[in-house]
PDB file of N, CA and C in Angstrom:
ATOM      1  N   LYS Z   1     110.422  59.951  81.459  1.00 91.00           N
ATOM      2  CA  LYS Z   1     111.608  61.595  80.741  1.00 91.00           C
ATOM      3  C   LYS Z   1     112.474  61.791  81.137  1.00 91.00           C
ATOM      4  N   ARG Z   2     113.467  61.922  79.967  1.00 92.00           N
ATOM      5  CA  ARG Z   2     114.345  62.853  80.537  1.00 92.00           C
ATOM      6  C   ARG Z   2     114.517  64.307  80.309  1.00 92.00           C
ATOM      7  N   VAL Z   3     114.425  65.503  80.898  1.00 92.00           N
ATOM      8  CA  VAL Z   3     114.889  67.039  80.234  1.00 92.00           C
ATOM      9  C   VAL Z   3     116.081  67.219  79.857  1.00 92.00           C
ATOM     10  N   TYR Z   4     116.503  67.792  78.723  1.00 92.00           N
ATOM     11  CA  TYR Z   4     118.210  68.079  78.741  1.00 92.00           C
ATOM     12  C   TYR Z   4     117.871  69.641  79.647  1.00 92.00           C
ATOM     13  N   ILE Z   5     118.713  69.903  80.803  1.00 92.00           N
ATOM     14  CA  ILE Z   5     119.115  71.128  81.216  1.00 92.00           C
ATOM     15  C   ILE Z   5     120.194  71.698  80.712  1.00 92.00           C
ATOM     16  N   PRO Z   6     120.622  72.437  80.161  1.00 96.00           N
ATOM     17  CA  PRO Z   6     122.135  72.514  79.669  1.00 96.00           C
ATOM     18  C   PRO Z   6     123.157  72.906  80.748  1.00 96.00           C
ATOM     19  N   LEU Z   7     123.967  73.659  80.927  1.00 97.00           N
ATOM     20  CA  LEU Z   7     124.991  73.723  81.910  1.00 97.00           C
ATOM     21  C   LEU Z   7     124.542  75.598  81.931  1.00 97.00           C
ATOM     22  N   PRO Z   8     124.522  76.154  82.587  1.00 97.00           N
ATOM     23  CA  PRO Z   8     124.763  77.849  82.842  1.00 97.00           C
ATOM     24  C   PRO Z   8     125.689  78.476  82.507  1.00 97.00           C
ATOM     25  N   SER Z   9     125.189  79.567  81.574  1.00 97.00           N
ATOM     26  CA  SER Z   9     126.435  80.651  81.006  1.00 97.00           C
ATOM     27  C   SER Z   9     127.340  81.233  82.219  1.00 97.00           C
ATOM     28  N   GLN Z  10     128.038  81.588  81.909  1.00 96.00           N
ATOM     29  CA  GLN Z  10     128.448  82.851  82.796  1.00 96.00           C
ATOM     30  C   GLN Z  10     127.811  83.511  83.245  1.00 96.00           C
ATOM     31  N   GLU Z  11     127.261  84.075  82.809  1.00 97.00           N
ATOM     32  CA  GLU Z  11     125.835  85.047  83.416  1.00 97.00           C
ATOM     33  C   GLU Z  11     125.101  84.458  84.209  1.00 97.00           C
ATOM     34  N   GLY Z  12     124.966  83.007  83.901  1.00 97.00           N
ATOM     35  CA  GLY Z  12     123.711  82.274  84.734  1.00 97.00           C
ATOM     36  C   GLY Z  12     124.594  81.793  85.567  1.00 97.00           C
ATOM     37  N   ILE Z  13     125.935  81.704  85.509  1.00 97.00           N
ATOM     38  CA  ILE Z  13     126.385  81.345  86.771  1.00 97.00           C
ATOM     39  C   ILE Z  13     127.013  82.348  88.150  1.00 97.00           C
ATOM     40  N   LYS Z  14     127.256  84.226  87.221  1.00 96.00           N
ATOM     41  CA  LYS Z  14     127.393  85.104  88.214  1.00 96.00           C
ATOM     42  C   LYS Z  14     125.885  84.869  88.752  1.00 96.00           C
ATOM     43  N   GLN Z  15     124.421  84.734  88.002  1.00 96.00           N
ATOM     44  CA  GLN Z  15     123.577  85.228  88.656  1.00 96.00           C
ATOM     45  C   GLN Z  15     122.835  84.318  89.706  1.00 96.00           C
ATOM     46  N   LEU Z  16     123.331  82.734  89.693  1.00 96.00           N
ATOM     47  CA  LEU Z  16     123.302  81.488  90.728  1.00 96.00           C
ATOM     48  C   LEU Z  16     124.058  82.199  91.612  1.00 96.00           C
ATOM     49  N   LEU Z  17     124.945  82.612  91.764  1.00 95.00           N
ATOM     50  CA  LEU Z  17     125.778  82.745  93.070  1.00 95.00           C
ATOM     51  C   LEU Z  17     125.464  84.064  93.481  1.00 95.00           C
ATOM     52  N   ASP Z  18     125.311  85.272  92.983  1.00 93.00           N
ATOM     53  CA  ASP Z  18     124.225  86.224  93.465  1.00 93.00           C
ATOM     54  C   ASP Z  18     123.431  85.605  94.649  1.00 93.00           C
ATOM     55  N   ILE Z  19     122.528  84.732  93.845  1.00 94.00           N
ATOM     56  CA  ILE Z  19     120.918  84.270  94.489  1.00 94.00           C
ATOM     57  C   ILE Z  19     122.013  83.692  95.746  1.00 94.00           C
ATOM     58  N   ASN Z  20     122.415  82.812  95.528  1.00 92.00           N
ATOM     59  CA  ASN Z  20     122.860  81.715  97.091  1.00 92.00           C
ATOM     60  C   ASN Z  20     123.877  82.300  97.602  1.00 92.00           C
ATOM     61  N   LEU Z  21     124.390  83.422  97.723  1.00 90.00           N
ATOM     62  CA  LEU Z  21     125.066  84.362  98.271  1.00 90.00           C
ATOM     63  C   LEU Z  21     124.880  85.799  98.699  1.00 90.00           C
ATOM     64  N   ARG Z  22     123.144  85.735  98.522  1.00 90.00           N
ATOM     65  CA  ARG Z  22     122.765  87.070  98.936  1.00 90.00           C
ATOM     66  C   ARG Z  22     122.746  87.603 100.520  1.00 90.00           C
ATOM     67  N   GLU Z  23     122.547  86.404 100.952  1.00 87.00           N
ATOM     68  CA  GLU Z  23     122.073  86.430 102.917  1.00 87.00           C
ATOM     69  C   GLU Z  23     123.446  86.258 102.871  1.00 87.00           C
ATOM     70  N   MET Z  24     124.534  86.199 102.785  1.00 86.00           N
ATOM     71  CA  MET Z  24     125.841  85.829 103.967  1.00 86.00           C
ATOM     72  C   MET Z  24     127.053  86.701 103.631  1.00 86.00           C
ATOM     73  N   LYS Z  25     127.960  86.642 104.626  1.00 85.00           N
ATOM     74  CA  LYS Z  25     128.640  88.034 104.545  1.00 85.00           C
ATOM     75  C   LYS Z  25     129.998  87.203 104.274  1.00 85.00           C
ATOM     76  N   ILE Z  26     130.618  87.760 102.869  1.00 85.00           N
ATOM     77  CA  ILE Z  26     131.283  87.412 101.981  1.00 85.00           C
ATOM     78  C   ILE Z  26     132.673  88.118 102.111  1.00 85.00           C
ATOM     79  N   SER Z  27     133.593  87.972 102.325  1.00 86.00           N
ATOM     80  CA  SER Z  27     135.253  88.640 102.604  1.00 86.00           C
ATOM     81  C   SER Z  27     135.458  89.432 101.568  1.00 86.00           C
ATOM     82  N   ASP Z  28     135.873  90.508 101.591  1.00 90.00           N
ATOM     83  CA  ASP Z  28     136.298  91.481 101.191  1.00 90.00           C
ATOM     84  C   ASP Z  28     137.221  91.056  99.712  1.00 90.00           C
ATOM     85  N   ASP Z  29     138.322  90.343 100.161  1.00 92.00           N
ATOM     86  CA  ASP Z  29     138.962  89.508  99.391  1.00 92.00           C
ATOM     87  C   ASP Z  29     139.006  88.020  98.543  1.00 92.00           C
ATOM     88  N   VAL Z  30     137.231  88.530  97.991  1.00 90.00           N
ATOM     89  CA  VAL Z  30     136.673  87.318  97.062  1.00 90.00           C
ATOM     90  C   VAL Z  30     135.900  87.710  96.228  1.00 90.00           C
ATOM     91  N   ASP Z  31     137.327  87.404  95.406  1.00 92.00           N
ATOM     92  CA  ASP Z  31     136.375  87.906  93.429  1.00 92.00           C
ATOM     93  C   ASP Z  31     135.531  86.969  92.906  1.00 92.00           C
ATOM     94  N   VAL Z  32     134.074  87.594  93.021  1.00 90.00           N
ATOM     95  CA  VAL Z  32     133.059  86.708  92.119  1.00 90.00           C
ATOM     96  C   VAL Z  32     133.185  86.720  90.473  1.00 90.00           C
ATOM     97  N   ASP Z  33     134.001  87.278  89.854  1.00 92.00           N
ATOM     98  CA  ASP Z  33     134.269  86.918  89.048  1.00 92.00           C
ATOM     99  C   ASP Z  33     135.440  85.607  88.407  1.00 92.00           C
ATOM    100  N   GLU Z  34     136.480  85.575  89.190  1.00 94.00           N
ATOM    101  CA  GLU Z  34     137.161  84.392  89.826  1.00 94.00           C
ATOM    102  C   GLU Z  34     136.337  83.058  90.412  1.00 94.00           C
ATOM    103  N   LEU Z  35     134.999  83.013  90.647  1.00 93.00           N
ATOM    104  CA  LEU Z  35     134.565  82.201  91.099  1.00 93.00           C
ATOM    105  C   LEU Z  35     133.865  81.451  89.713  1.00 93.00           C
ATOM    106  N   VAL Z  36     133.487  82.625  89.159  1.00 95.00           N
ATOM    107  CA  VAL Z  36     132.038  82.801  87.712  1.00 95.00           C
ATOM    108  C   VAL Z  36     133.333  81.245  87.245  1.00 95.00           C
ATOM    109  N   ASN Z  37     134.195  81.967  86.791  1.00 96.00           N
ATOM    110  CA  ASN Z  37     135.017  80.517  85.877  1.00 96.00           C
ATOM    111  C   ASN Z  37     135.830  79.729  86.735  1.00 96.00           C
ATOM    112  N   ALA Z  38     135.490  79.897  87.893  1.00 96.00           N
ATOM    113  CA  ALA Z  38     135.876  78.444  88.377  1.00 96.00           C
ATOM    114  C   ALA Z  38     134.484  77.076  88.246  1.00 96.00           C
ATOM    115  N   PHE Z  39     133.568  77.982  88.099  1.00 97.00           N
ATOM    116  CA  PHE Z  39     132.526  77.097  88.659  1.00 97.00           C
ATOM    117  C   PHE Z  39     131.907  76.493  86.827  1.00 97.00           C
ATOM    118  N   GLU Z  40     132.788  76.992  85.492  1.00 96.00           N
ATOM    119  CA  GLU Z  40     132.619  76.603  84.443  1.00 96.00           C
ATOM    120  C   GLU Z  40     132.196  75.220  84.189  1.00 96.00           C
ATOM    121  N   GLY Z  41     131.825  74.724  84.173  1.00 96.00           N
ATOM    122  CA  GLY Z  41     130.893  73.036  83.482  1.00 96.00           C
ATOM    123  C   GLY Z  41     130.385  72.931  84.654  1.00 96.00           C
ATOM    124  N   TYR Z  42     129.878  73.801  86.204  1.00 97.00           N
ATOM    125  CA  TYR Z  42     129.453  72.940  86.900  1.00 97.00           C
ATOM    126  C   TYR Z  42     127.825  73.531  86.663  1.00 97.00           C
ATOM    127  N   SER Z  43     126.846  72.349  87.160  1.00 96.00           N
ATOM    128  CA  SER Z  43     125.435  72.664  86.946  1.00 96.00           C
ATOM    129  C   SER Z  43     125.038  73.641  88.315  1.00 96.00           C
ATOM    130  N   GLY Z  44     123.831  73.692  87.615  1.00 95.00           N
ATOM    131  CA  GLY Z  44     123.154  75.144  88.998  1.00 95.00           C
ATOM    132  C   GLY Z  44     122.922  74.101  90.198  1.00 95.00           C
ATOM    133  N   ALA Z  45     122.884  73.053  90.469  1.00 95.00           N
ATOM    134  CA  ALA Z  45     122.530  72.324  91.501  1.00 95.00           C
ATOM    135  C   ALA Z  45     123.720  72.236  92.354  1.00 95.00           C
ATOM    136  N   ASP Z  46     125.063  72.002  91.637  1.00 96.00           N
ATOM    137  CA  ASP Z  46     126.470  71.889  92.294  1.00 96.00           C
ATOM    138  C   ASP Z  46     126.764  73.141  92.418  1.00 96.00           C
ATOM    139  N   ILE Z  47     126.341  74.603  92.145  1.00 96.00           N
ATOM    140  CA  ILE Z  47     126.678  75.701  92.269  1.00 96.00           C
ATOM    141  C   ILE Z  47     126.341  75.888  93.741  1.00 96.00           C
ATOM    142  N   THR Z  48     125.011  75.246  93.865  1.00 95.00           N
ATOM    143  CA  THR Z  48     124.111  75.650  95.088  1.00 95.00           C
ATOM    144  C   THR Z  48     124.310  74.785  96.172  1.00 95.00           C
ATOM    145  N   ASN Z  49     124.734  73.761  96.327  1.00 95.00           N
ATOM    146  CA  ASN Z  49     125.541  72.745  96.921  1.00 95.00           C
ATOM    147  C   ASN Z  49     126.755  73.215  97.522  1.00 95.00           C
ATOM    148  N   VAL Z  50     127.806  73.543  96.635  1.00 94.00           N
ATOM    149  CA  VAL Z  50     129.048  74.218  96.808  1.00 94.00           C
ATOM    150  C   VAL Z  50     128.583  75.392  97.932  1.00 94.00           C
ATOM    151  N   CYS Z  51     128.056  76.291  97.451  1.00 92.00           N
ATOM    152  CA  CYS Z  51     127.470  77.533  98.294  1.00 92.00           C
ATOM    153  C   CYS Z  51     126.647  77.253  99.428  1.00 92.00           C
ATOM    154  N   ARG Z  52     125.886  76.071  99.753  1.00 92.00           N
ATOM    155  CA  ARG Z  52     125.679  75.975 101.155  1.00 92.00           C
ATOM    156  C   ARG Z  52     126.503  74.967 101.305  1.00 92.00           C
ATOM    157  N   ASP Z  53     127.166  73.933 101.421  1.00 92.00           N
ATOM    158  CA  ASP Z  53     128.450  73.693 102.092  1.00 92.00           C
ATOM    159  C   ASP Z  53     129.390  74.338 102.468  1.00 92.00           C
ATOM    160  N   ALA Z  54     129.467  75.627 101.550  1.00 88.00           N
ATOM    161  CA  ALA Z  54     130.476  76.604 102.420  1.00 88.00           C
ATOM    162  C   ALA Z  54     129.549  78.096 103.677  1.00 88.00           C
ATOM    163  N   SER Z  55     128.774  77.824 103.478  1.00 86.00           N
ATOM    164  CA  SER Z  55     127.566  78.408 104.310  1.00 86.00           C
ATOM    165  C   SER Z  55     127.978  78.104 105.647  1.00 86.00           C
ATOM    166  N   PHE Z  56     128.534  76.468 105.767  1.00 87.00           N
ATOM    167  CA  PHE Z  56     128.180  76.061 107.041  1.00 87.00           C
ATOM    168  C   PHE Z  56     129.340  75.632 107.617  1.00 87.00           C
ATOM    169  N   MET Z  57     130.748  76.194 106.978  1.00 87.00           N
ATOM    170  CA  MET Z  57     132.051  75.684 106.972  1.00 87.00           C
ATOM    171  C   MET Z  57     132.232  76.909 108.138  1.00 87.00           C
ATOM    172  N   PRO Z  58     131.845  77.785 108.642  1.00 82.00           N
ATOM    173  CA  PRO Z  58     132.276  78.968 109.439  1.00 82.00           C
ATOM    174  C   PRO Z  58     131.478  77.797 111.160  1.00 82.00           C
ATOM    175  N   MET Z  59     130.345  77.352 110.788  1.00 84.00           N
ATOM    176  CA  MET Z  59     129.646  76.690 112.014  1.00 84.00           C
ATOM    177  C   MET Z  59     130.614  75.471 112.341  1.00 84.00           C
ATOM    178  N   ARG Z  60     130.828  74.878 111.219  1.00 87.00           N
ATOM    179  CA  ARG Z  60     131.720  73.592 111.533  1.00 87.00           C
ATOM    180  C   ARG Z  60     132.471  73.398 112.562  1.00 87.00           C
ATOM    181  N   LYS Z  61     133.557  74.729 111.552  1.00 87.00           N
ATOM    182  CA  LYS Z  61     134.885  74.918 112.690  1.00 87.00           C
ATOM    183  C   LYS Z  61     134.832  75.222 114.045  1.00 87.00           C
ATOM    184  N   ILE Z  62     133.725  75.791 114.193  1.00 85.00           N
ATOM    185  CA  ILE Z  62     133.302  76.388 115.438  1.00 85.00           C
ATOM    186  C   ILE Z  62     132.696  74.902 116.755  1.00 85.00           C
ATOM    187  N   ILE Z  63     132.145  74.059 116.012  1.00 87.00           N
ATOM    188  CA  ILE Z  63     131.340  72.911 116.952  1.00 87.00           C
ATOM    189  C   ILE Z  63     132.921  71.719 116.452  1.00 87.00           C
ATOM    190  N   SER Z  64     133.680  72.214 115.969  1.00 90.00           N
ATOM    191  CA  SER Z  64     134.585  70.808 115.753  1.00 90.00           C
ATOM    192  C   SER Z  64     135.339  70.638 117.304  1.00 90.00           C
ATOM    193  N   GLY Z  65     135.133  69.200 117.780  1.00 89.00           N
ATOM    194  CA  GLY Z  65     136.085  68.637 119.370  1.00 89.00           C
ATOM    195  C   GLY Z  65     134.710  68.740 120.272  1.00 89.00           C
ATOM    196  N   LEU Z  66     133.297  69.635 120.328  1.00 89.00           N
ATOM    197  CA  LEU Z  66     132.464  70.076 121.127  1.00 89.00           C
ATOM    198  C   LEU Z  66     131.513  68.721 121.243  1.00 89.00           C
ATOM    199  N   ASN Z  67     131.010  68.377 122.490  1.00 89.00           N
ATOM    200  CA  ASN Z  67     130.026  67.285 122.521  1.00 89.00           C
ATOM    201  C   ASN Z  67     128.995  68.402 122.505  1.00 89.00           C
ATOM    202  N   SER Z  68     127.300  67.373 122.743  1.00 88.00           N
ATOM    203  CA  SER Z  68     126.473  67.933 122.082  1.00 88.00           C
ATOM    204  C   SER Z  68     125.890  68.658 122.939  1.00 88.00           C
ATOM    205  N   LEU Z  69     126.460  68.616 124.175  1.00 89.00           N
ATOM    206  CA  LEU Z  69     125.753  69.575 125.570  1.00 89.00           C
ATOM    207  C   LEU Z  69     127.105  71.015 125.118  1.00 89.00           C
ATOM    208  N   GLN Z  70     127.793  70.942 124.725  1.00 86.00           N
ATOM    209  CA  GLN Z  70     128.869  72.010 124.659  1.00 86.00           C
ATOM    210  C   GLN Z  70     128.036  72.905 123.247  1.00 86.00           C
ATOM    211  N   ILE Z  71     127.743  72.129 122.320  1.00 84.00           N
ATOM    212  CA  ILE Z  71     127.172  73.099 120.993  1.00 84.00           C
ATOM    213  C   ILE Z  71     126.189  73.185 121.319  1.00 84.00           C
ATOM    214  N   LYS Z  72     125.001  72.831 122.175  1.00 86.00           N
ATOM    215  CA  LYS Z  72     123.534  73.446 122.621  1.00 86.00           C
ATOM    216  C   LYS Z  72     123.859  74.712 123.662  1.00 86.00           C
ATOM    217  N   ASP Z  73     124.951  74.724 124.051  1.00 84.00           N
ATOM    218  CA  ASP Z  73     125.216  75.968 125.157  1.00 84.00           C
ATOM    219  C   ASP Z  73     126.058  77.264 124.582  1.00 84.00           C
ATOM    220  N   LEU Z  74     126.437  77.174 123.106  1.00 83.00           N
ATOM    221  CA  LEU Z  74     127.045  77.807 122.294  1.00 83.00           C
ATOM    222  C   LEU Z  74     126.236  79.144 122.309  1.00 83.00           C
ATOM    223  N   ASP Z  75     126.606  80.411 121.984  1.00 77.00           N
ATOM    224  CA  ASP Z  75     126.157  81.348 121.787  1.00 77.00           C
ATOM    225  C   ASP Z  75     126.829  82.166 120.487  1.00 77.00           C
ATOM    226  N   VAL Z  76     125.932  81.627 119.795  1.00 67.00           N
ATOM    227  CA  VAL Z  76     126.043  82.120 118.310  1.00 67.00           C
ATOM    228  C   VAL Z  76     125.699  83.145 117.478  1.00 67.00           C
ATOM    229  N   GLY Z  77     124.845  83.802 118.641  1.00 62.00           N
ATOM    230  CA  GLY Z  77     124.268  85.184 118.031  1.00 62.00           C
ATOM    231  C   GLY Z  77     124.670  86.284 117.990  1.00 62.00           C
TER     232      GLY Z  77
END
């Protein structure tokens, strides 16, 4: 069976962003309304995946070029 799930409306996108970003520190210069417009045409899963990937970017920058022992010894608390 296939179940059709329509793409989220702008309000749905805003709610998805609120849910996915609620525990993240967001820069003051981030315009959520601009993000809502940028995500038009994305599925709910797409939006969740983008938010998840974005949440890992700071850590990826920190560990870039480090070996496993250096990463293990990082103090990120």
